[in-house]
Tab-separated table of C-alpha atoms in Angstrom:
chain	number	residue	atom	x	y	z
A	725	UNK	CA	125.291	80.279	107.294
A	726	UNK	CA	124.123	78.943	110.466
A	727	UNK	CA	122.765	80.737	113.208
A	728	UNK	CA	121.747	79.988	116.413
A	729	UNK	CA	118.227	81.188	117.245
A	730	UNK	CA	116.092	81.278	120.443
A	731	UNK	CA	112.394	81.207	119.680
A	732	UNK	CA	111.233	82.304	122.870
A	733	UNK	CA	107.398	80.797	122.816
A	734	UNK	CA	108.331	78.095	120.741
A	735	UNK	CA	105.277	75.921	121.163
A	736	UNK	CA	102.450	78.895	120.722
A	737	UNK	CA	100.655	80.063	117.399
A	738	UNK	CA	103.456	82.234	115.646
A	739	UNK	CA	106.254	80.495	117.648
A	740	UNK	CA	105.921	76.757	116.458
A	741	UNK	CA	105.650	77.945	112.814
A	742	UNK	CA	108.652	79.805	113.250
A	743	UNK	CA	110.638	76.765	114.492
A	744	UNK	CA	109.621	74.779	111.975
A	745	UNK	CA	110.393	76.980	109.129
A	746	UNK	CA	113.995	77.961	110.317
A	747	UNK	CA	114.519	74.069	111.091
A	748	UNK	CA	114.048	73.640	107.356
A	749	UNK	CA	116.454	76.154	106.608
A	750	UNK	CA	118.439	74.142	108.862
A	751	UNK	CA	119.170	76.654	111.501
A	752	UNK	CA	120.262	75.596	115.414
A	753	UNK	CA	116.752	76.454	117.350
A	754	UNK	CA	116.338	76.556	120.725
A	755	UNK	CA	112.592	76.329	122.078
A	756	UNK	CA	112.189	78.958	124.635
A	757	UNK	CA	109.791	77.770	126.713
A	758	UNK	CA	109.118	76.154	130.652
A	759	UNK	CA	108.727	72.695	129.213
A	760	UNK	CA	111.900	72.965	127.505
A	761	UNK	CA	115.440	72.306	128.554
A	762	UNK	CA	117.485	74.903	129.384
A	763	UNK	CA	114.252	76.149	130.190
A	764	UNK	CA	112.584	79.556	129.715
A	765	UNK	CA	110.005	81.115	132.266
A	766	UNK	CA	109.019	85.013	131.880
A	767	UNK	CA	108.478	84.693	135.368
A	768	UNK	CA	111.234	83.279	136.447
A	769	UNK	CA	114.522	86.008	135.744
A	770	UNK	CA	116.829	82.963	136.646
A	771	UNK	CA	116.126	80.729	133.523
A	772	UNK	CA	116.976	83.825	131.202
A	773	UNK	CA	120.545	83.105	131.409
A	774	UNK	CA	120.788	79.454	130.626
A	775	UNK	CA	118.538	80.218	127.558
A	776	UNK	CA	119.785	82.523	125.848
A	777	UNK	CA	123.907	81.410	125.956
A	778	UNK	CA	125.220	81.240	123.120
A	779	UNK	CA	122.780	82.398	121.335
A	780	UNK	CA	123.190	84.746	117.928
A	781	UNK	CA	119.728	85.886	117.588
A	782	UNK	CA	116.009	86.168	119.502
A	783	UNK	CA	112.639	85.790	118.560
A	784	UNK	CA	110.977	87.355	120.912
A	785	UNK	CA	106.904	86.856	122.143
A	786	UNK	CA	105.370	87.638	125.349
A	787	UNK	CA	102.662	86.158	126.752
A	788	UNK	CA	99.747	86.959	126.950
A	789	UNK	CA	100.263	90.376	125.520
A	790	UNK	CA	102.630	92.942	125.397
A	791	UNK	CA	100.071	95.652	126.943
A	792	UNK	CA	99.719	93.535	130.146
A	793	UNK	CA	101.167	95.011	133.459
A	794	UNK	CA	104.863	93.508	133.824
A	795	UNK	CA	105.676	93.432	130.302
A	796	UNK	CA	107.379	96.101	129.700
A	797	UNK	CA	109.362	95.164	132.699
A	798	UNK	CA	109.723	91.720	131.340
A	799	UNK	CA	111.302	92.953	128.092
A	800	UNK	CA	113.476	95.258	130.242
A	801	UNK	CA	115.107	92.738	132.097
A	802	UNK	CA	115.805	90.379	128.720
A	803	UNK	CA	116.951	92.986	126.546
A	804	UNK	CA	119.936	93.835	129.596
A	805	UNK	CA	120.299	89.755	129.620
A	806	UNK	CA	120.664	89.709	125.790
A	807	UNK	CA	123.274	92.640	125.764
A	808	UNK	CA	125.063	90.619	128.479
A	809	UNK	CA	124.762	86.928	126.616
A	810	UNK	CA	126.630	89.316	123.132
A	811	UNK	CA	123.320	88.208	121.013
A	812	UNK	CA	123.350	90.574	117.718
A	813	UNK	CA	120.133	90.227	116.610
A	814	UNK	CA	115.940	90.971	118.301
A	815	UNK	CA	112.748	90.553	116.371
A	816	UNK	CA	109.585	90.991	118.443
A	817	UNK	CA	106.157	90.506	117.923
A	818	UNK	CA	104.069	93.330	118.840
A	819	UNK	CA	100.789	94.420	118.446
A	820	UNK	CA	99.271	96.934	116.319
A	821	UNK	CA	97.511	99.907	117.932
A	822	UNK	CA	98.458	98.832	121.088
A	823	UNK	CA	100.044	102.022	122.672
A	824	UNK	CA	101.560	99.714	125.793
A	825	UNK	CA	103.047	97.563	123.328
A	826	UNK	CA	105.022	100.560	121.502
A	827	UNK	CA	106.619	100.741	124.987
A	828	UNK	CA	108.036	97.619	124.891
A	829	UNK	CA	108.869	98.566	121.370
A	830	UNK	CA	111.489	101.205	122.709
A	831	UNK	CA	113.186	99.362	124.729
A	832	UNK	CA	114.116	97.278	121.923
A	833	UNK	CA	114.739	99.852	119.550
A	834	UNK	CA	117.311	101.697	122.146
A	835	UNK	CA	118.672	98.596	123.253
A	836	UNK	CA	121.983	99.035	120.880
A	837	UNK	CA	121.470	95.505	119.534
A	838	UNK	CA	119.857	95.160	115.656
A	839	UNK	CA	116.290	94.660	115.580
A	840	UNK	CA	113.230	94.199	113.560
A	841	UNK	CA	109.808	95.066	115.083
A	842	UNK	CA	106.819	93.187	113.905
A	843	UNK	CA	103.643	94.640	114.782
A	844	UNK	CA	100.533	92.686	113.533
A	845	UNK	CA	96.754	92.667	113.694
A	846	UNK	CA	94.866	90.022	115.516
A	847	UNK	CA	95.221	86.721	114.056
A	848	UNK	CA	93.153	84.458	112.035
A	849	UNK	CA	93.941	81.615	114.592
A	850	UNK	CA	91.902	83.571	117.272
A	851	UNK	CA	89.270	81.111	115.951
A	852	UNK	CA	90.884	78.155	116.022
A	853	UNK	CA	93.836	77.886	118.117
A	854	UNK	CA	92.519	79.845	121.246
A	855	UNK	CA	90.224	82.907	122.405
A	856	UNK	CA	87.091	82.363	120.541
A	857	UNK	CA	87.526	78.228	119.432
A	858	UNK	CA	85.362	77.442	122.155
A	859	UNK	CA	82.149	79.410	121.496
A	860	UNK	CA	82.879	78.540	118.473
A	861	UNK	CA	82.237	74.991	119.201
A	862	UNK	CA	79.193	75.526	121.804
A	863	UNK	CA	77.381	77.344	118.114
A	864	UNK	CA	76.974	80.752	120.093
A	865	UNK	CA	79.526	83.719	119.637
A	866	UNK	CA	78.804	86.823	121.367
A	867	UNK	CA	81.231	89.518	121.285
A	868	UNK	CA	81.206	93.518	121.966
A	869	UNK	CA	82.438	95.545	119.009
A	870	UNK	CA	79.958	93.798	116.406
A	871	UNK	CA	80.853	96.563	114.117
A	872	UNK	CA	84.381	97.046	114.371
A	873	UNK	CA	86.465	96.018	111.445
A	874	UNK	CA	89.242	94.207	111.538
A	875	UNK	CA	92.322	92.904	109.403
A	876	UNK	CA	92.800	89.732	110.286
A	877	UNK	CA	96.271	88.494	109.588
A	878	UNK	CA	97.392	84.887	109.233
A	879	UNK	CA	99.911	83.301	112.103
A	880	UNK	CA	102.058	81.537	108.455
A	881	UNK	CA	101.871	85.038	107.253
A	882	UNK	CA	103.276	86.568	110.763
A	883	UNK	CA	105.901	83.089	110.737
A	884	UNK	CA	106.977	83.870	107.321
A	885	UNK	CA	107.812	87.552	108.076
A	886	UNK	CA	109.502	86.694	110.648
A	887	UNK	CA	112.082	84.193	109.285
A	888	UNK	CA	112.633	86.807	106.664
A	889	UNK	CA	113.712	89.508	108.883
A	890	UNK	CA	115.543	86.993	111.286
A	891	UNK	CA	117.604	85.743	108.396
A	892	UNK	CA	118.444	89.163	106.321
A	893	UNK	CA	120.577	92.138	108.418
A	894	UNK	CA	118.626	94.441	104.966
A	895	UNK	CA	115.372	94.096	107.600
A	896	UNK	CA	117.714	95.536	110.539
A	897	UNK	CA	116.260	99.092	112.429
A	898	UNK	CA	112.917	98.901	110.555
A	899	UNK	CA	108.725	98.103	111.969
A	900	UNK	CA	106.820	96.514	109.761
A	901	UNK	CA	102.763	96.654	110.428
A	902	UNK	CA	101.022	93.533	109.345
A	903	UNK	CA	97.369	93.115	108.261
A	904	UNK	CA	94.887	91.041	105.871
A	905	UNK	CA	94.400	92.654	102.806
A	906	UNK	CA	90.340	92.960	103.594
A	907	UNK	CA	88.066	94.006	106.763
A	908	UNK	CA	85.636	91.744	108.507
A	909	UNK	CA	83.416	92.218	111.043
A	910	UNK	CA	83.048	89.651	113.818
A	911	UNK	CA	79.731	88.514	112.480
A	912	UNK	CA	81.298	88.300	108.884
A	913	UNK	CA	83.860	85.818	110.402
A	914	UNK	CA	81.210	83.968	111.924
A	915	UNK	CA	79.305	83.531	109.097
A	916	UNK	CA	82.246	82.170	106.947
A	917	UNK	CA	82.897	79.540	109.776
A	918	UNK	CA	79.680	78.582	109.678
A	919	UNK	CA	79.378	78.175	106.143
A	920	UNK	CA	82.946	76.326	105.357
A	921	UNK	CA	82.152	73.829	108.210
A	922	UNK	CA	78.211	73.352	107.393
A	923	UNK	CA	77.023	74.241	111.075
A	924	UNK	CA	74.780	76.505	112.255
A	925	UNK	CA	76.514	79.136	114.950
A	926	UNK	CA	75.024	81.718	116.112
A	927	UNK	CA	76.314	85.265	116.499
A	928	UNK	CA	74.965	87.954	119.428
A	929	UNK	CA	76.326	91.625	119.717
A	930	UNK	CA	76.766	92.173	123.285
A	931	UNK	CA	78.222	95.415	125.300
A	932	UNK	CA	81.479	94.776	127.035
A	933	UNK	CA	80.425	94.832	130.785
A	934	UNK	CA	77.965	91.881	129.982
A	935	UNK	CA	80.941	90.170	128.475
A	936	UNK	CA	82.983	91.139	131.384
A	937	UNK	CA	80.125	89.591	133.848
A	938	UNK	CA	79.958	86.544	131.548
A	939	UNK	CA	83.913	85.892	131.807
A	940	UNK	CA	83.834	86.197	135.675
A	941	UNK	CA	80.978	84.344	135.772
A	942	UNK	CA	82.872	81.317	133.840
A	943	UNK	CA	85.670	81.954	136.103
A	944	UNK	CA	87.954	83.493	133.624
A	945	UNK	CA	91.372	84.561	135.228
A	946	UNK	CA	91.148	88.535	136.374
A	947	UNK	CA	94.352	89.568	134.107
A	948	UNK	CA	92.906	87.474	131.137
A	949	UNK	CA	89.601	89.761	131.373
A	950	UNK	CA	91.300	93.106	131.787
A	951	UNK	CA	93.288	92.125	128.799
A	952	UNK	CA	90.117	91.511	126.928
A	953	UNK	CA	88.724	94.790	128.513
A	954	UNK	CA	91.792	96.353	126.544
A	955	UNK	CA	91.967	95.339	123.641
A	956	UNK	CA	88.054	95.568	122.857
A	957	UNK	CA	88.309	99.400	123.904
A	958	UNK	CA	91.587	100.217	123.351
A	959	UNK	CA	92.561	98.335	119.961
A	960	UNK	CA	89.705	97.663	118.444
A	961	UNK	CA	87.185	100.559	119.711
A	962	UNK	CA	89.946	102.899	117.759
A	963	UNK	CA	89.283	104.052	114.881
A	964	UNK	CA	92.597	104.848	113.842
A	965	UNK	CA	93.359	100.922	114.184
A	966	UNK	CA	91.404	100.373	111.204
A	967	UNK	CA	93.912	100.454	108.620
A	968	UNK	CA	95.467	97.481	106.095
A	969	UNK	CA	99.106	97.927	105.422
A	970	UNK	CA	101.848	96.435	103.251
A	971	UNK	CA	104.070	95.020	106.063
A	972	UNK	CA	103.758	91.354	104.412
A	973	UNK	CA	103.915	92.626	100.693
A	974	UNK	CA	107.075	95.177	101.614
A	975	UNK	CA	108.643	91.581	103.588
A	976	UNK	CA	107.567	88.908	101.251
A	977	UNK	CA	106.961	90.075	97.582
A	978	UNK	CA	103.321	88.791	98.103
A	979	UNK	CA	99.727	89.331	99.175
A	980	UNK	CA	98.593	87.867	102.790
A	981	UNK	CA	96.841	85.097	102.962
A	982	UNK	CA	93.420	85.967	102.609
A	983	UNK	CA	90.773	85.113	105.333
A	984	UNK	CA	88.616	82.851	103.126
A	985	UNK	CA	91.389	80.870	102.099
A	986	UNK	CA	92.485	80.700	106.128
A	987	UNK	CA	88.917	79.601	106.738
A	988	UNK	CA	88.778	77.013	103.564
A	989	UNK	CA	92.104	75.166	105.020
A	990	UNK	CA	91.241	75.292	108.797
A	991	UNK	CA	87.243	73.786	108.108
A	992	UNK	CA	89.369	71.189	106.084
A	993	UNK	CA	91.364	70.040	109.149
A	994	UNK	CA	87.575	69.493	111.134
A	995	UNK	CA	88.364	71.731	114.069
A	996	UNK	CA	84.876	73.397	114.030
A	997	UNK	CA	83.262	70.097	114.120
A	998	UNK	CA	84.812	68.627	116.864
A	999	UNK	CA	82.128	67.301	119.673
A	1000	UNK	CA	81.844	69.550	122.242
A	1001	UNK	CA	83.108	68.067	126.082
A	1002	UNK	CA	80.638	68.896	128.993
């Protein structure tokens, strides 16, 4: 059966994988996005409606994170759009351990349409789609939290979890939490990097406020750096964030993808030897 699916961030990490997996399983996709036509602009209320008509179910990712201020206005204002467009069916991608996020959770879960929450753990890709890529690059990383641990989970992972529960009504009313299946500290990940791609990088524990100072002082966008205030203190300075679930094995039948094997196919591809641009 064919459905007709809005991928809203259709071009980003989990979003493109997404499209191209329910393309194979020849579903009608629509790319929700502001390059796109009908086009889709969080900040813009007026493209919402032109998006989503006609339209059975939503994918649904904010940007740049579901704790920032206006989100959970954001989501508001879609979920009453989706209710008025008739669509049957919202996933959305949420965050894990972020307590913002859970209220943008709700408003999905009391919306009266059928849902399927997906809250994961930050993503493999950190380190080479976005965020971290670039120090990455310059052979330096220094980060605050040196010793938190975290379960990285893998964007195919997060893509294939979410085509599941997009296709199958069984997934309907439930949250699943998704995680790696191991721990790793920041300097662990460096290390692997550094070792799949034969460079040498570098790795400094810093405190937050210095990596605050060194974000304004590269002219880093204010609501980029209080998201990274949040989740360095809120998500990952919690201890009670430190746990590996069975989202993906309860969804798929399977393991994750483990973070070795992420690292193994990414060094493959030559992103962490690209020549830096001054």
């Amino acid at each position: 059966m064919k459905n007709n699916i809005l991928v809203l961030g259709g071009n980003g990490k989990t979003g493109r994988r997404v499209v191209q997996r329910l393309k194979k399983l020849d579903q009608n996709v629509r790319i929700g996005s502001r390059s796109e036509n009908p086009n889709f602009d969080w900040e813009n209320p007026e493209t919402w409606s032109a998006a989503l008509e006609g339209m059975d179910k939503i994918y649904i990712t904010f940007q740049p994170d579901l704790a920032v201020p206006g989100a959970l206005e954001a989501i508001e204002g879609l979920v009453k759009e989706a209710k008025r467009k008739e669509v049957k069916k919202l996933v959305l991608l949420s965050g894990k351990g972020e307590r913002e996020a859970e209220l943008c959770e709700q408003v999905v879960i009391n919306s009266g349409i059928d849902y399927t929450i997906v809250r994961a753990s930050w993503f493999n890709q950190n380190f080479s789609e976005s965020f971290f890529l670039d120090s990455i690059l310059a052979g330096h990383v220094a980060l605050p939290q040196a010793n938190a641990k975290v379960p990285y989970v893998d964007a195919d992972d997060i893509a294939d979890v979410a085509v599941a529960v997009l296709m199958n009504d069984k997934h309907n009313g439930e949250i699943y939490e998704l995680t790696g299946s191991r721990f790793l500290t920041f300097e662990e990940v460096i290390n692997e990097i550094a070792e799949a791609s034969g460079r040498d990088i570098e790795f400094t524990a810093i405190s937050l406020p210095a990596y605050t100072k060194m974000m304004e002082e590269h002219g880093i966008p204010s609501d980029y750096i209080w998201l990274i205030n949040y989740l360095f203190t809120e998500v990952l300075g919690n201890d009670d964030n430190q746990v590996i679930t069975d989202g993906i094995e309860q969804v798929l039948g399977r393991k994750p993808k483990d973070f070795s094997d992420y690292v193994k196919e990414t060094a493959a591809t030559g992103i962490w030897n690209q020549t830096v641009q001054v």
